[in-house]
Amino acid sequence: GAGVSQSPSNKVTEKGKDVELRCDPISGHTALYWYRQSLGQGLEFLIYFQGNSAPDKSGLPSDRFSAERTGGSVSTLTIQRTQQEDSAVYLCASSLEKATTPFFGSGTQLSVL
Amino acid sequence: DAKTTQPPSMDCAEGRAANLPCNHSTISGNEYVYWYRQIHSQGPQYIIHGLKNNETNEMASLIITEDRKSSTLILPHATLRDTAVYYCIVRVEGDYKLSFGAGTTVTVRA
């Protein structure tokens, strides 16, 4: 059916608050990615999930960032104690299998005041 | 560790073909060339990918040189809606990682 769905599309929060960003991948896709794009910058890889394998967390910028994927479908990216430098667009992508073509959602614009 | 080189920007005339170059001189035999584009305020959109043969789909054509050191993405009839940042990415076969560079900002002008 539909493509990758992300919610909310926009999130404004205060410095120090925790936020959760949600990603619904394309149905049947086993691989899921999170990227971050700061204003005027390229895409920065954050984390990758593939089936039941341990995720690749190598791109998470600090221990304030975490992500989980429940039941091999929906994923949540959590940022604790947000900082102003966390302001960015957070993009989720999914692909059918490990090395197949990823398709992206429209992203969540996070603004930390 | 950029594996691709693209011009930072280019202009194209509406209705004409847009030819977007990409250099990947250190590409290995098991690395694919992927193209995505990102229209303002949207997520990246997949366009096309190839290994060594030329590829065509409903959006574009991908021409890869015989030595595979460069490629060209062709939008056959550019429209104003094709204005976007276009990313050329080299991806190892079997690997999940996609590394985005700065891309080419393409502006289609009426």
JSON list of C-alpha atoms in Angstrom, two decimals, chain A:
[
{"chain": "A", "resi": 1, "resn": "GLY", "atom": "CA", "xyz": [0.00, 0.00, 0.00]},
{"chain": "A", "resi": 2, "resn": "ALA", "atom": "CA", "xyz": [1.25, 3.37, 1.10]},
{"chain": "A", "resi": 3, "resn": "GLY", "atom": "CA", "xyz": [4.82, 4.51, 1.41]},
{"chain": "A", "resi": 4, "resn": "VAL", "atom": "CA", "xyz": [6.84, 5.09, 4.55]},
{"chain": "A", "resi": 5, "resn": "SER", "atom": "CA", "xyz": [4.82, 7.10, 7.03]},
{"chain": "A", "resi": 6, "resn": "GLN", "atom": "CA", "xyz": [6.37, 9.32, 9.69]},
{"chain": "A", "resi": 7, "resn": "SER", "atom": "CA", "xyz": [4.72, 11.15, 12.54]},
{"chain": "A", "resi": 8, "resn": "PRO", "atom": "CA", "xyz": [4.50, 13.81, 13.62]},
{"chain": "A", "resi": 9, "resn": "SER", "atom": "CA", "xyz": [5.44, 15.81, 10.54]},
{"chain": "A", "resi": 10, "resn": "ASN", "atom": "CA", "xyz": [6.50, 18.68, 12.77]},
{"chain": "A", "resi": 11, "resn": "LYS", "atom": "CA", "xyz": [7.50, 18.74, 16.42]},
{"chain": "A", "resi": 12, "resn": "VAL", "atom": "CA", "xyz": [8.42, 21.75, 18.49]},
{"chain": "A", "resi": 13, "resn": "THR", "atom": "CA", "xyz": [9.84, 21.10, 21.92]},
{"chain": "A", "resi": 14, "resn": "GLU", "atom": "CA", "xyz": [11.68, 22.86, 24.67]},
{"chain": "A", "resi": 15, "resn": "LYS", "atom": "CA", "xyz": [15.30, 22.23, 25.45]},
{"chain": "A", "resi": 16, "resn": "GLY", "atom": "CA", "xyz": [15.65, 19.41, 27.96]},
{"chain": "A", "resi": 17, "resn": "LYS", "atom": "CA", "xyz": [12.42, 17.63, 27.03]},
{"chain": "A", "resi": 18, "resn": "ASP", "atom": "CA", "xyz": [12.27, 14.11, 25.61]},
{"chain": "A", "resi": 19, "resn": "VAL", "atom": "CA", "xyz": [10.74, 13.46, 22.20]},
{"chain": "A", "resi": 20, "resn": "GLU", "atom": "CA", "xyz": [9.60, 10.35, 20.33]},
{"chain": "A", "resi": 21, "resn": "LEU", "atom": "CA", "xyz": [9.45, 10.16, 16.57]},
{"chain": "A", "resi": 22, "resn": "ARG", "atom": "CA", "xyz": [7.55, 7.38, 14.85]},
{"chain": "A", "resi": 23, "resn": "CYS", "atom": "CA", "xyz": [8.13, 5.54, 11.60]},
{"chain": "A", "resi": 24, "resn": "ASP", "atom": "CA", "xyz": [5.74, 3.11, 9.88]},
{"chain": "A", "resi": 25, "resn": "PRO", "atom": "CA", "xyz": [7.68, 1.32, 7.14]},
{"chain": "A", "resi": 26, "resn": "ILE", "atom": "CA", "xyz": [6.23, -0.05, 3.93]},
{"chain": "A", "resi": 27, "resn": "SER", "atom": "CA", "xyz": [4.36, -3.25, 4.70]},
{"chain": "A", "resi": 28, "resn": "GLY", "atom": "CA", "xyz": [6.58, -6.31, 4.35]},
{"chain": "A", "resi": 29, "resn": "HIS", "atom": "CA", "xyz": [9.84, -4.39, 4.43]},
{"chain": "A", "resi": 30, "resn": "THR", "atom": "CA", "xyz": [12.32, -6.02, 6.78]},
{"chain": "A", "resi": 31, "resn": "ALA", "atom": "CA", "xyz": [14.97, -3.30, 6.78]},
{"chain": "A", "resi": 32, "resn": "LEU", "atom": "CA", "xyz": [14.54, 0.12, 8.36]},
{"chain": "A", "resi": 33, "resn": "TYR", "atom": "CA", "xyz": [16.84, 3.13, 8.52]},
{"chain": "A", "resi": 34, "resn": "TRP", "atom": "CA", "xyz": [16.91, 6.44, 10.38]},
{"chain": "A", "resi": 35, "resn": "TYR", "atom": "CA", "xyz": [18.78, 9.44, 9.01]},
{"chain": "A", "resi": 36, "resn": "ARG", "atom": "CA", "xyz": [19.11, 13.03, 10.18]},
{"chain": "A", "resi": 37, "resn": "GLN", "atom": "CA", "xyz": [19.38, 16.12, 7.99]},
{"chain": "A", "resi": 38, "resn": "SER", "atom": "CA", "xyz": [20.36, 19.40, 9.61]},
{"chain": "A", "resi": 39, "resn": "LEU", "atom": "CA", "xyz": [19.53, 22.67, 7.84]},
{"chain": "A", "resi": 40, "resn": "GLY", "atom": "CA", "xyz": [21.47, 22.95, 4.62]},
{"chain": "A", "resi": 41, "resn": "GLN", "atom": "CA", "xyz": [23.37, 19.74, 5.30]},
{"chain": "A", "resi": 42, "resn": "GLY", "atom": "CA", "xyz": [23.46, 16.27, 3.80]},
{"chain": "A", "resi": 43, "resn": "LEU", "atom": "CA", "xyz": [21.87, 13.16, 5.23]},
{"chain": "A", "resi": 44, "resn": "GLU", "atom": "CA", "xyz": [23.57, 11.66, 8.26]},
{"chain": "A", "resi": 45, "resn": "PHE", "atom": "CA", "xyz": [23.04, 7.95, 8.97]},
{"chain": "A", "resi": 46, "resn": "LEU", "atom": "CA", "xyz": [21.80, 7.21, 12.48]},
{"chain": "A", "resi": 47, "resn": "ILE", "atom": "CA", "xyz": [20.70, 3.60, 12.85]},
{"chain": "A", "resi": 48, "resn": "TYR", "atom": "CA", "xyz": [19.74, 0.52, 10.82]},
{"chain": "A", "resi": 49, "resn": "PHE", "atom": "CA", "xyz": [17.44, -2.40, 11.67]},
{"chain": "A", "resi": 50, "resn": "GLN", "atom": "CA", "xyz": [17.27, -5.67, 9.75]},
{"chain": "A", "resi": 51, "resn": "GLY", "atom": "CA", "xyz": [14.82, -8.35, 10.81]},
{"chain": "A", "resi": 52, "resn": "ASN", "atom": "CA", "xyz": [15.76, -9.84, 14.15]},
{"chain": "A", "resi": 53, "resn": "SER", "atom": "CA", "xyz": [19.45, -8.96, 13.84]},
{"chain": "A", "resi": 54, "resn": "ALA", "atom": "CA", "xyz": [21.13, -6.58, 16.26]},
{"chain": "A", "resi": 55, "resn": "PRO", "atom": "CA", "xyz": [20.76, -3.03, 14.91]},
{"chain": "A", "resi": 56, "resn": "ASP", "atom": "CA", "xyz": [23.68, -1.01, 13.59]},
{"chain": "A", "resi": 57, "resn": "LYS", "atom": "CA", "xyz": [23.74, 1.94, 15.99]},
{"chain": "A", "resi": 58, "resn": "SER", "atom": "CA", "xyz": [27.05, 3.32, 14.78]},
{"chain": "A", "resi": 59, "resn": "GLY", "atom": "CA", "xyz": [25.56, 6.61, 13.59]},
{"chain": "A", "resi": 60, "resn": "LEU", "atom": "CA", "xyz": [23.80, 7.64, 16.81]},
{"chain": "A", "resi": 61, "resn": "PRO", "atom": "CA", "xyz": [25.49, 10.92, 17.87]},
{"chain": "A", "resi": 62, "resn": "SER", "atom": "CA", "xyz": [25.18, 10.46, 21.64]},
{"chain": "A", "resi": 63, "resn": "ASP", "atom": "CA", "xyz": [23.63, 8.25, 24.29]},
{"chain": "A", "resi": 64, "resn": "ARG", "atom": "CA", "xyz": [20.67, 10.62, 24.40]},
{"chain": "A", "resi": 65, "resn": "PHE", "atom": "CA", "xyz": [19.54, 9.00, 21.15]},
{"chain": "A", "resi": 66, "resn": "SER", "atom": "CA", "xyz": [17.96, 5.57, 21.04]},
{"chain": "A", "resi": 67, "resn": "ALA", "atom": "CA", "xyz": [15.67, 3.66, 18.72]},
{"chain": "A", "resi": 68, "resn": "GLU", "atom": "CA", "xyz": [13.65, 0.52, 18.81]},
{"chain": "A", "resi": 69, "resn": "ARG", "atom": "CA", "xyz": [11.66, -1.47, 16.35]},
{"chain": "A", "resi": 70, "resn": "THR", "atom": "CA", "xyz": [8.78, -3.45, 17.77]},
{"chain": "A", "resi": 71, "resn": "GLY", "atom": "CA", "xyz": [7.51, -6.59, 16.10]},
{"chain": "A", "resi": 72, "resn": "GLY", "atom": "CA", "xyz": [9.73, -5.99, 13.13]},
{"chain": "A", "resi": 73, "resn": "SER", "atom": "CA", "xyz": [7.52, -3.17, 11.91]},
{"chain": "A", "resi": 74, "resn": "VAL", "atom": "CA", "xyz": [7.01, 0.24, 13.53]},
{"chain": "A", "resi": 75, "resn": "SER", "atom": "CA", "xyz": [10.09, 2.06, 14.80]},
{"chain": "A", "resi": 76, "resn": "THR", "atom": "CA", "xyz": [10.44, 4.82, 17.36]},
{"chain": "A", "resi": 77, "resn": "LEU", "atom": "CA", "xyz": [13.41, 7.16, 17.60]},
{"chain": "A", "resi": 78, "resn": "THR", "atom": "CA", "xyz": [13.73, 8.70, 21.05]},
{"chain": "A", "resi": 79, "resn": "ILE", "atom": "CA", "xyz": [15.82, 11.73, 21.91]},
{"chain": "A", "resi": 80, "resn": "GLN", "atom": "CA", "xyz": [16.23, 12.42, 25.61]},
{"chain": "A", "resi": 81, "resn": "ARG", "atom": "CA", "xyz": [17.02, 15.82, 27.11]},
{"chain": "A", "resi": 82, "resn": "THR", "atom": "CA", "xyz": [16.85, 17.52, 23.72]},
{"chain": "A", "resi": 83, "resn": "GLN", "atom": "CA", "xyz": [19.38, 20.19, 22.82]},
{"chain": "A", "resi": 84, "resn": "GLN", "atom": "CA", "xyz": [19.12, 22.96, 20.26]},
{"chain": "A", "resi": 85, "resn": "GLU", "atom": "CA", "xyz": [21.65, 21.19, 18.04]},
{"chain": "A", "resi": 86, "resn": "ASP", "atom": "CA", "xyz": [19.19, 18.30, 17.76]},
{"chain": "A", "resi": 87, "resn": "SER", "atom": "CA", "xyz": [16.99, 20.50, 15.58]},
{"chain": "A", "resi": 88, "resn": "ALA", "atom": "CA", "xyz": [16.83, 18.81, 12.19]},
{"chain": "A", "resi": 89, "resn": "VAL", "atom": "CA", "xyz": [14.66, 16.76, 9.89]},
{"chain": "A", "resi": 90, "resn": "TYR", "atom": "CA", "xyz": [14.62, 13.12, 10.94]},
{"chain": "A", "resi": 91, "resn": "LEU", "atom": "CA", "xyz": [14.08, 10.78, 8.01]},
{"chain": "A", "resi": 92, "resn": "CYS", "atom": "CA", "xyz": [13.07, 7.15, 8.04]},
{"chain": "A", "resi": 93, "resn": "ALA", "atom": "CA", "xyz": [13.48, 4.72, 5.16]},
{"chain": "A", "resi": 94, "resn": "SER", "atom": "CA", "xyz": [12.64, 1.09, 4.62]},
{"chain": "A", "resi": 95, "resn": "SER", "atom": "CA", "xyz": [13.65, -1.57, 2.13]},
{"chain": "A", "resi": 96, "resn": "LEU", "atom": "CA", "xyz": [12.36, -5.02, 1.31]},
{"chain": "A", "resi": 97, "resn": "GLU", "atom": "CA", "xyz": [15.54, -6.75, 2.40]},
{"chain": "A", "resi": 98, "resn": "LYS", "atom": "CA", "xyz": [19.02, -5.86, 3.52]},
{"chain": "A", "resi": 99, "resn": "ALA", "atom": "CA", "xyz": [20.60, -4.59, 0.32]},
{"chain": "A", "resi": 100, "resn": "THR", "atom": "CA", "xyz": [17.58, -3.62, -1.72]},
{"chain": "A", "resi": 101, "resn": "THR", "atom": "CA", "xyz": [16.48, -0.09, -2.55]},
{"chain": "A", "resi": 102, "resn": "PRO", "atom": "CA", "xyz": [15.48, 2.07, 0.44]},
{"chain": "A", "resi": 103, "resn": "PHE", "atom": "CA", "xyz": [12.40, 4.26, 0.15]},
{"chain": "A", "resi": 104, "resn": "PHE", "atom": "CA", "xyz": [12.11, 7.32, 2.34]},
{"chain": "A", "resi": 105, "resn": "GLY", "atom": "CA", "xyz": [9.32, 8.97, 4.27]},
{"chain": "A", "resi": 106, "resn": "SER", "atom": "CA", "xyz": [8.71, 12.70, 4.32]},
{"chain": "A", "resi": 107, "resn": "GLY", "atom": "CA", "xyz": [10.47, 13.16, 7.63]},
{"chain": "A", "resi": 108, "resn": "THR", "atom": "CA", "xyz": [9.78, 14.81, 10.96]},
{"chain": "A", "resi": 109, "resn": "GLN", "atom": "CA", "xyz": [10.94, 18.40, 11.34]},
{"chain": "A", "resi": 110, "resn": "LEU", "atom": "CA", "xyz": [12.16, 18.73, 14.93]},
{"chain": "A", "resi": 111, "resn": "SER", "atom": "CA", "xyz": [12.66, 22.18, 16.39]},
{"chain": "A", "resi": 112, "resn": "VAL", "atom": "CA", "xyz": [14.19, 22.52, 19.85]},
{"chain": "A", "resi": 113, "resn": "LEU", "atom": "CA", "xyz": [13.66, 25.94, 21.37]}
]
